[in-house]
PDB file of C-alpha atoms in Angstrom:
ATOM      1  CA  MET A   1      -5.059   7.784  19.900  1.00  0.00           C
ATOM      2  CA  SER A   2      -2.446   4.737  21.141  1.00  0.00           C
ATOM      3  CA  ASN A   3      -2.712   1.758  17.954  1.00  0.00           C
ATOM      4  CA  THR A   4      -2.238  -1.300  20.289  1.00  0.00           C
ATOM      5  CA  LEU A   5      -1.652  -4.420  17.175  1.00  0.00           C
ATOM      6  CA  ILE A   6      -4.212  -7.419  18.342  1.00  0.00           C
ATOM      7  CA  LYS A   7      -3.319 -10.874  17.460  1.00  0.00           C
ATOM      8  CA  GLU A   8      -5.712 -13.031  17.267  1.00  0.00           C
ATOM      9  CA  GLY A   9      -5.126 -16.907  14.767  1.00  0.00           C
ATOM     10  CA  LYS A  10      -2.160 -16.405  12.566  1.00  0.00           C
ATOM     11  CA  PHE A  11      -4.037 -12.482  12.252  1.00  0.00           C
ATOM     12  CA  SER A  12      -2.646  -9.388  13.166  1.00  0.00           C
ATOM     13  CA  TYR A  13      -3.244  -6.214  12.611  1.00  0.00           C
ATOM     14  CA  ILE A  14      -4.719  -2.809  14.105  1.00  0.00           C
ATOM     15  CA  GLU A  15      -8.069  -1.573  14.400  1.00  0.00           C
ATOM     16  CA  ALA A  16     -10.024   1.244  15.139  1.00  0.00           C
ATOM     17  CA  GLY A  17     -13.755   3.086  14.587  1.00  0.00           C
ATOM     18  CA  GLU A  18     -17.278   1.613  13.685  1.00  0.00           C
ATOM     19  CA  GLY A  19     -18.718   1.255  10.215  1.00  0.00           C
ATOM     20  CA  GLU A  20     -18.052   0.820   6.327  1.00  0.00           C
ATOM     21  CA  PRO A  21     -15.000  -1.005   6.316  1.00  0.00           C
ATOM     22  CA  ILE A  22     -11.844   0.468   4.905  1.00  0.00           C
ATOM     23  CA  ILE A  23      -8.818  -2.230   5.122  1.00  0.00           C
ATOM     24  CA  VAL A  24      -5.429  -0.275   4.401  1.00  0.00           C
ATOM     25  CA  LEU A  25      -2.171  -2.520   2.440  1.00  0.00           C
ATOM     26  CA  HIS A  26       0.956  -1.733   2.998  1.00  0.00           C
ATOM     27  CA  GLY A  27       3.900  -1.429   1.290  1.00  0.00           C
ATOM     28  CA  LEU A  28       6.999  -3.715   1.076  1.00  0.00           C
ATOM     29  CA  MET A  29       9.156  -1.341   3.430  1.00  0.00           C
ATOM     30  CA  GLY A  30       5.764   0.048   5.167  1.00  0.00           C
ATOM     31  CA  ALA A  31       5.136  -0.115   8.724  1.00  0.00           C
ATOM     32  CA  LEU A  32       1.284  -0.091   9.601  1.00  0.00           C
ATOM     33  CA  SER A  33       2.275   3.789  11.370  1.00  0.00           C
ATOM     34  CA  ASN A  34       2.950   5.419   8.404  1.00  0.00           C
ATOM     35  CA  PHE A  35      -1.690   5.429   8.192  1.00  0.00           C
ATOM     36  CA  ASP A  36      -1.137   6.825  11.694  1.00  0.00           C
ATOM     37  CA  GLY A  37      -2.768   9.935   9.460  1.00  0.00           C
ATOM     38  CA  VAL A  38      -5.591   7.243   7.774  1.00  0.00           C
ATOM     39  CA  LEU A  39      -6.751   5.425  10.915  1.00  0.00           C
ATOM     40  CA  ASN A  40      -7.316   8.644  13.706  1.00  0.00           C
ATOM     41  CA  TYR A  41      -9.072  11.031  10.850  1.00  0.00           C
ATOM     42  CA  PHE A  42     -11.563   8.191   9.165  1.00  0.00           C
ATOM     43  CA  SER A  43     -12.088   6.141  12.553  1.00  0.00           C
ATOM     44  CA  THR A  44     -13.897   9.357  13.840  1.00  0.00           C
ATOM     45  CA  LYS A  45     -16.127   9.617  10.701  1.00  0.00           C
ATOM     46  CA  GLY A  46     -18.075   6.290  10.461  1.00  0.00           C
ATOM     47  CA  TYR A  47     -15.508   3.787   9.100  1.00  0.00           C
ATOM     48  CA  LYS A  48     -13.881   1.108  11.116  1.00  0.00           C
ATOM     49  CA  VAL A  49     -10.400   0.953   9.446  1.00  0.00           C
ATOM     50  CA  ILE A  50      -7.858  -2.173   9.628  1.00  0.00           C
ATOM     51  CA  ILE A  51      -4.721  -2.616   9.038  1.00  0.00           C
ATOM     52  CA  PRO A  52      -3.108  -6.687   8.447  1.00  0.00           C
ATOM     53  CA  GLU A  53       0.362  -7.546   8.977  1.00  0.00           C
ATOM     54  CA  LEU A  54       1.003  -8.314   5.712  1.00  0.00           C
ATOM     55  CA  PRO A  55       2.632 -12.265   5.195  1.00  0.00           C
ATOM     56  CA  ILE A  56       5.096 -11.057   3.673  1.00  0.00           C
ATOM     57  CA  TYR A  57       8.171 -11.856   5.178  1.00  0.00           C
ATOM     58  CA  SER A  58       6.352 -14.972   7.013  1.00  0.00           C
ATOM     59  CA  LEU A  59       5.068 -17.057   3.995  1.00  0.00           C
ATOM     60  CA  PRO A  60       8.088 -20.045   2.937  1.00  0.00           C
ATOM     61  CA  LEU A  61      10.013 -18.153   0.255  1.00  0.00           C
ATOM     62  CA  LEU A  62       8.522 -20.154  -2.807  1.00  0.00           C
ATOM     63  CA  LYS A  63       4.593 -18.832  -1.258  1.00  0.00           C
ATOM     64  CA  THR A  64       5.659 -15.193  -1.208  1.00  0.00           C
ATOM     65  CA  ASN A  65       3.826 -13.394  -4.374  1.00  0.00           C
ATOM     66  CA  VAL A  66       1.066 -11.509  -4.863  1.00  0.00           C
ATOM     67  CA  LYS A  67      -0.830 -14.241  -5.273  1.00  0.00           C
ATOM     68  CA  ASN A  68      -0.610 -15.325  -1.915  1.00  0.00           C
ATOM     69  CA  ILE A  69      -0.146 -12.243  -0.129  1.00  0.00           C
ATOM     70  CA  SER A  70      -3.623 -11.009  -2.319  1.00  0.00           C
ATOM     71  CA  LYS A  71      -5.239 -14.742  -1.024  1.00  0.00           C
ATOM     72  CA  PHE A  72      -4.584 -13.826   2.745  1.00  0.00           C
ATOM     73  CA  LEU A  73      -6.607 -10.720   2.263  1.00  0.00           C
ATOM     74  CA  LYS A  74      -9.687 -12.913   1.363  1.00  0.00           C
ATOM     75  CA  GLU A  75      -8.404 -15.236   3.708  1.00  0.00           C
ATOM     76  CA  PHE A  76      -8.594 -11.808   7.053  1.00  0.00           C
ATOM     77  CA  MET A  77     -11.929 -10.989   5.504  1.00  0.00           C
ATOM     78  CA  ALA A  78     -13.256 -13.730   6.459  1.00  0.00           C
ATOM     79  CA  PHE A  79     -12.141 -14.775   9.243  1.00  0.00           C
ATOM     80  CA  LYS A  80     -13.037  -9.855  10.095  1.00  0.00           C
ATOM     81  CA  LYS A  81     -16.247 -11.377   8.459  1.00  0.00           C
ATOM     82  CA  ILE A  82     -16.594  -8.426   6.371  1.00  0.00           C
ATOM     83  CA  ASP A  83     -18.634  -9.270   2.535  1.00  0.00           C
ATOM     84  CA  ASN A  84     -16.943  -6.533   0.714  1.00  0.00           C
ATOM     85  CA  ALA A  85     -15.069  -3.331   1.529  1.00  0.00           C
ATOM     86  CA  ILE A  86     -12.909  -0.171   0.409  1.00  0.00           C
ATOM     87  CA  LEU A  87      -9.368  -1.575  -0.825  1.00  0.00           C
ATOM     88  CA  LEU A  88      -6.074   1.975   0.500  1.00  0.00           C
ATOM     89  CA  GLY A  89      -3.109   0.016  -0.978  1.00  0.00           C
ATOM     90  CA  ASN A  90       0.483   2.705  -1.123  1.00  0.00           C
ATOM     91  CA  SER A  91       2.988   0.948  -3.009  1.00  0.00           C
ATOM     92  CA  LEU A  92       3.505  -2.926  -3.118  1.00  0.00           C
ATOM     93  CA  GLY A  93       0.300  -2.572  -0.652  1.00  0.00           C
ATOM     94  CA  GLY A  94      -1.770  -1.596  -4.078  1.00  0.00           C
ATOM     95  CA  HIS A  95      -1.069  -3.680  -6.050  1.00  0.00           C
ATOM     96  CA  ILE A  96      -2.290  -6.180  -3.805  1.00  0.00           C
ATOM     97  CA  ALA A  97      -5.919  -4.577  -3.640  1.00  0.00           C
ATOM     98  CA  LEU A  98      -5.492  -4.360  -7.683  1.00  0.00           C
ATOM     99  CA  TYR A  99      -4.470  -8.194  -7.895  1.00  0.00           C
ATOM    100  CA  PHE A 100      -7.481  -9.170  -5.149  1.00  0.00           C
ATOM    101  CA  THR A 101      -9.700  -6.899  -7.160  1.00  0.00           C
ATOM    102  CA  LYS A 102     -10.140  -8.891 -10.312  1.00  0.00           C
ATOM    103  CA  PHE A 103     -10.898 -12.020  -8.556  1.00  0.00           C
ATOM    104  CA  ASN A 104     -12.779 -10.910  -5.722  1.00  0.00           C
ATOM    105  CA  LEU A 105     -14.406  -8.038  -7.344  1.00  0.00           C
ATOM    106  CA  LYS A 106     -18.074  -9.041  -5.558  1.00  0.00           C
ATOM    107  CA  ASN A 107     -16.599  -8.063  -2.396  1.00  0.00           C
ATOM    108  CA  VAL A 108     -14.596  -4.466  -3.226  1.00  0.00           C
ATOM    109  CA  LYS A 109     -16.486  -1.432  -2.553  1.00  0.00           C
ATOM    110  CA  GLY A 110     -14.027   0.784  -3.729  1.00  0.00           C
ATOM    111  CA  ILE A 111      -9.988   0.825  -3.987  1.00  0.00           C
ATOM    112  CA  VAL A 112      -7.997   3.240  -3.583  1.00  0.00           C
ATOM    113  CA  LEU A 113      -4.342   2.832  -4.622  1.00  0.00           C
ATOM    114  CA  THR A 114      -0.990   5.973  -3.806  1.00  0.00           C
ATOM    115  CA  GLY A 115       2.411   5.044  -5.449  1.00  0.00           C
ATOM    116  CA  SER A 116       1.105   1.776  -6.392  1.00  0.00           C
ATOM    117  CA  SER A 117       2.952  -0.915  -8.102  1.00  0.00           C
ATOM    118  CA  GLY A 118       0.521  -2.843 -10.128  1.00  0.00           C
ATOM    119  CA  LEU A 119       1.969  -1.396 -13.470  1.00  0.00           C
ATOM    120  CA  TYR A 120       5.350  -0.128 -13.884  1.00  0.00           C
ATOM    121  CA  GLU A 121       8.100  -3.177 -11.441  1.00  0.00           C
ATOM    122  CA  LYS A 122      11.189  -1.899 -12.441  1.00  0.00           C
ATOM    123  CA  SER A 123      11.178   0.568  -9.289  1.00  0.00           C
ATOM    124  CA  MET A 124      11.120  -2.232  -6.874  1.00  0.00           C
ATOM    125  CA  GLY A 125      14.250  -4.997  -8.426  1.00  0.00           C
ATOM    126  CA  ASP A 126      16.033  -1.620  -8.874  1.00  0.00           C
ATOM    127  CA  THR A 127      15.594   0.643  -5.611  1.00  0.00           C
ATOM    128  CA  TYR A 128      15.368  -1.827  -3.088  1.00  0.00           C
ATOM    129  CA  PRO A 129      18.835  -0.878  -1.568  1.00  0.00           C
ATOM    130  CA  LYS A 130      21.838  -2.752  -2.018  1.00  0.00           C
ATOM    131  CA  ARG A 131      23.478  -4.092   1.275  1.00  0.00           C
ATOM    132  CA  GLY A 132      25.825  -0.942   2.766  1.00  0.00           C
ATOM    133  CA  ASN A 133      26.819   1.230   5.412  1.00  0.00           C
ATOM    134  CA  TYR A 134      24.237   3.493   7.220  1.00  0.00           C
ATOM    135  CA  GLU A 135      24.936   6.537   5.452  1.00  0.00           C
ATOM    136  CA  TYR A 136      24.031   4.602   1.476  1.00  0.00           C
ATOM    137  CA  ILE A 137      20.654   2.881   3.649  1.00  0.00           C
ATOM    138  CA  LYS A 138      20.101   6.705   5.120  1.00  0.00           C
ATOM    139  CA  ALA A 139      20.075   8.701   1.900  1.00  0.00           C
ATOM    140  CA  LYS A 140      18.327   5.547  -0.413  1.00  0.00           C
ATOM    141  CA  THR A 141      15.219   6.281   2.425  1.00  0.00           C
ATOM    142  CA  GLU A 142      15.400   9.583   1.706  1.00  0.00           C
ATOM    143  CA  GLU A 143      15.294   9.866  -1.881  1.00  0.00           C
ATOM    144  CA  VAL A 144      11.676   8.215  -0.870  1.00  0.00           C
ATOM    145  CA  PHE A 145      10.521  11.260   0.236  1.00  0.00           C
ATOM    146  CA  TYR A 146      10.335  15.012  -1.556  1.00  0.00           C
ATOM    147  CA  ASP A 147      10.857  15.741   2.119  1.00  0.00           C
ATOM    148  CA  PRO A 148      14.527  13.654   3.887  1.00  0.00           C
ATOM    149  CA  LYS A 149      13.158  14.935   6.556  1.00  0.00           C
ATOM    150  CA  ILE A 150      10.583  12.468   6.737  1.00  0.00           C
ATOM    151  CA  ALA A 151      13.020   9.607   7.077  1.00  0.00           C
ATOM    152  CA  THR A 152      13.139   9.887  11.002  1.00  0.00           C
ATOM    153  CA  LYS A 153      16.069   7.067  12.252  1.00  0.00           C
ATOM    154  CA  GLU A 154      13.084   4.545  13.034  1.00  0.00           C
ATOM    155  CA  ILE A 155      12.378   4.134   9.365  1.00  0.00           C
ATOM    156  CA  ILE A 156      15.697   4.585   8.621  1.00  0.00           C
ATOM    157  CA  ASP A 157      17.214   1.326  11.063  1.00  0.00           C
ATOM    158  CA  GLU A 158      14.338  -0.623   9.846  1.00  0.00           C
ATOM    159  CA  VAL A 159      14.963  -0.699   6.757  1.00  0.00           C
ATOM    160  CA  TYR A 160      18.637  -1.151   7.275  1.00  0.00           C
ATOM    161  CA  ALA A 161      17.869  -3.597   9.484  1.00  0.00           C
ATOM    162  CA  SER A 162      15.142  -5.265   7.015  1.00  0.00           C
ATOM    163  CA  VAL A 163      17.853  -5.148   4.038  1.00  0.00           C
ATOM    164  CA  ASN A 164      21.344  -6.895   5.995  1.00  0.00           C
ATOM    165  CA  ASP A 165      18.223  -9.448   6.826  1.00  0.00           C
ATOM    166  CA  ARG A 166      19.180 -12.623   4.479  1.00  0.00           C
ATOM    167  CA  SER A 167      16.576 -14.198   4.649  1.00  0.00           C
ATOM    168  CA  ARG A 168      14.305 -10.721   3.923  1.00  0.00           C
ATOM    169  CA  VAL A 169      16.055  -9.852   1.191  1.00  0.00           C
ATOM    170  CA  ILE A 170      15.559 -12.879  -0.505  1.00  0.00           C
ATOM    171  CA  LYS A 171      12.175 -12.936   0.274  1.00  0.00           C
ATOM    172  CA  THR A 172      11.863  -9.056  -1.169  1.00  0.00           C
ATOM    173  CA  LEU A 173      13.116  -9.612  -4.124  1.00  0.00           C
ATOM    174  CA  ALA A 174      10.890 -13.091  -5.324  1.00  0.00           C
ATOM    175  CA  ILE A 175       8.515 -10.414  -3.918  1.00  0.00           C
ATOM    176  CA  ALA A 176       9.855  -7.262  -6.709  1.00  0.00           C
ATOM    177  CA  LYS A 177      10.047  -9.954  -9.094  1.00  0.00           C
ATOM    178  CA  SER A 178       6.518 -11.353  -8.792  1.00  0.00           C
ATOM    179  CA  ALA A 179       5.086  -8.503  -9.438  1.00  0.00           C
ATOM    180  CA  ILE A 180       6.924  -7.162 -12.734  1.00  0.00           C
ATOM    181  CA  ARG A 181       5.144 -11.020 -13.129  1.00  0.00           C
ATOM    182  CA  HIS A 182       1.285 -10.041 -12.633  1.00  0.00           C
ATOM    183  CA  ASN A 183       1.405  -6.357 -13.759  1.00  0.00           C
ATOM    184  CA  MET A 184      -2.029  -5.324 -14.213  1.00  0.00           C
ATOM    185  CA  ALA A 185      -1.860  -3.670 -17.618  1.00  0.00           C
ATOM    186  CA  LYS A 186      -3.994  -6.018 -19.138  1.00  0.00           C
ATOM    187  CA  ASP A 187      -6.617  -6.385 -16.012  1.00  0.00           C
ATOM    188  CA  LEU A 188      -7.455  -3.253 -14.831  1.00  0.00           C
ATOM    189  CA  PRO A 189      -9.466  -2.617 -18.141  1.00  0.00           C
ATOM    190  CA  ALA A 190     -12.338  -4.449 -17.153  1.00  0.00           C
ATOM    191  CA  MET A 191     -12.374  -3.694 -12.985  1.00  0.00           C
ATOM    192  CA  HIS A 192     -15.487  -1.492 -12.821  1.00  0.00           C
ATOM    193  CA  THR A 193     -15.259  -0.523  -8.960  1.00  0.00           C
ATOM    194  CA  PRO A 194     -14.583   3.298  -8.399  1.00  0.00           C
ATOM    195  CA  ALA A 195     -11.013   3.994  -7.659  1.00  0.00           C
ATOM    196  CA  CYS A 196      -9.218   7.213  -6.162  1.00  0.00           C
ATOM    197  CA  ILE A 197      -6.119   7.828  -7.068  1.00  0.00           C
ATOM    198  CA  ILE A 198      -4.061  10.112  -5.219  1.00  0.00           C
ATOM    199  CA  TRP A 199       0.067  10.163  -6.381  1.00  0.00           C
ATOM    200  CA  GLY A 200       2.511  12.841  -5.090  1.00  0.00           C
ATOM    201  CA  LYS A 201       3.624  15.322  -8.282  1.00  0.00           C
ATOM    202  CA  ASN A 202       7.242  13.783  -7.057  1.00  0.00           C
ATOM    203  CA  ASP A 203       7.357  10.355  -6.148  1.00  0.00           C
ATOM    204  CA  THR A 204      10.833   8.616  -7.746  1.00  0.00           C
ATOM    205  CA  VAL A 205       9.581   4.989  -7.548  1.00  0.00           C
ATOM    206  CA  THR A 206       6.504   5.336  -9.343  1.00  0.00           C
ATOM    207  CA  PRO A 207       7.355   8.561 -11.021  1.00  0.00           C
ATOM    208  CA  PRO A 208       4.082  10.870 -12.199  1.00  0.00           C
ATOM    209  CA  GLU A 209       3.229   8.540 -15.637  1.00  0.00           C
ATOM    210  CA  VAL A 210       2.444   5.711 -13.617  1.00  0.00           C
ATOM    211  CA  ALA A 211      -0.086   7.465 -11.936  1.00  0.00           C
ATOM    212  CA  VAL A 212      -1.492   8.717 -15.197  1.00  0.00           C
ATOM    213  CA  ASP A 213      -1.955   5.306 -17.045  1.00  0.00           C
ATOM    214  CA  PHE A 214      -3.922   3.700 -14.479  1.00  0.00           C
ATOM    215  CA  GLU A 215      -6.456   6.522 -14.152  1.00  0.00           C
ATOM    216  CA  LYS A 216      -6.625   5.639 -18.308  1.00  0.00           C
ATOM    217  CA  LEU A 217      -6.968   1.838 -17.498  1.00  0.00           C
ATOM    218  CA  LEU A 218      -9.219   2.131 -14.933  1.00  0.00           C
ATOM    219  CA  PRO A 219     -13.188   2.522 -16.620  1.00  0.00           C
ATOM    220  CA  ASP A 220     -14.085   4.554 -12.777  1.00  0.00           C
ATOM    221  CA  ALA A 221     -10.440   6.086 -10.805  1.00  0.00           C
ATOM    222  CA  LYS A 222     -10.036   9.695 -10.319  1.00  0.00           C
ATOM    223  CA  LEU A 223      -6.750  11.364 -10.006  1.00  0.00           C
ATOM    224  CA  TYR A 224      -4.823  13.842  -7.412  1.00  0.00           C
ATOM    225  CA  TRP A 225      -2.215  14.595  -7.431  1.00  0.00           C
ATOM    226  CA  ILE A 226       0.192  16.360  -4.126  1.00  0.00           C
ATOM    227  CA  ASP A 227       2.105  18.589  -4.477  1.00  0.00           C
ATOM    228  CA  LYS A 228       5.641  18.623  -2.673  1.00  0.00           C
ATOM    229  CA  CYS A 229       5.059  14.656  -2.543  1.00  0.00           C
ATOM    230  CA  GLY A 230       7.046  11.183  -2.223  1.00  0.00           C
ATOM    231  CA  HIS A 231       6.067   8.118  -2.897  1.00  0.00           C
ATOM    232  CA  THR A 232       3.906   7.804   0.609  1.00  0.00           C
ATOM    233  CA  PRO A 233       1.215  11.388   0.700  1.00  0.00           C
ATOM    234  CA  MET A 234      -0.106  10.061   3.805  1.00  0.00           C
ATOM    235  CA  MET A 235       3.260  10.090   5.778  1.00  0.00           C
ATOM    236  CA  GLU A 236       3.914  13.427   3.451  1.00  0.00           C
ATOM    237  CA  HIS A 237       0.628  15.517   3.362  1.00  0.00           C
ATOM    238  CA  PRO A 238      -1.231  12.790   6.176  1.00  0.00           C
ATOM    239  CA  GLU A 239      -3.999  16.107   6.571  1.00  0.00           C
ATOM    240  CA  GLU A 240      -3.873  16.977   2.058  1.00  0.00           C
ATOM    241  CA  PHE A 241      -4.340  13.128   1.535  1.00  0.00           C
ATOM    242  CA  ASN A 242      -7.912  12.616   3.422  1.00  0.00           C
ATOM    243  CA  GLN A 243      -9.505  15.926   2.410  1.00  0.00           C
ATOM    244  CA  ILE A 244      -9.075  14.216  -1.200  1.00  0.00           C
ATOM    245  CA  LEU A 245      -9.953  10.539   0.348  1.00  0.00           C
ATOM    246  CA  GLU A 246     -12.976  12.083   2.266  1.00  0.00           C
ATOM    247  CA  ASN A 247     -13.868  14.014  -0.596  1.00  0.00           C
ATOM    248  CA  TRP A 248     -13.955  11.371  -2.865  1.00  0.00           C
ATOM    249  CA  LEU A 249     -15.421   9.258  -0.662  1.00  0.00           C
ATOM    250  CA  THR A 250     -18.632  11.004   0.372  1.00  0.00           C
ATOM    251  CA  GLU A 251     -19.013  11.843  -4.058  1.00  0.00           C
ATOM    252  CA  ARG A 252     -19.461   8.483  -4.419  1.00  0.00           C
ATOM    253  CA  ASN A 253     -21.376   7.252  -1.400  1.00  0.00           C
ATOM    254  CA  LEU A 254     -19.221   5.163  -0.099  1.00  0.00           C
TER     255      LEU A 254
END
């Protein structure tokens, strides 16, 4: 399926399918194509899958934070005339989903978290690759995945370009600090939205104990593990990820 980027006003997004909306929120280094498996599968299963480009690198520096990206999501949903949606977030995207849900419970039917930040933020600041030679960046990028072959040359090139772009580095650090400030531990017990947590057993960025904490703190959450899997289950094991999510959506009648 060819997924063309749609540009309307200040919004750029990919969309496929018709039905119940699933809004997918990418992470800090996450290309929209990381979610091709989700888009192509669920758009044929009665869902409208929408992946907006989050303004991580386009907001003014002082507004580069979790709060303003959450505000952007609110504006995007209003623009698309979506009253409520299922939010699916990986890494920083999961954090945005949680922060948005905290203030907009009525607009969220369900949350899907995978390798999400929001509880454990040390990794985002510490593992952000410092500028360096290509081989160093390659090794750091491969560490995100259980199978290093998932880190294609295209993915490594993109990370390499980011860490050598001064403006992106500054904004990445701003987001990392904002994520630490907006730790969600105290907020999660009040969020009664159904939550599906799909986690890689071998995630070194947000380790497995983070997923266990999410399940404990969210009142209506169910945790599923994917073996031999790192920080991006929907990329490393797309079929298993989709099967788990589809079963959960059916179980919860979403």
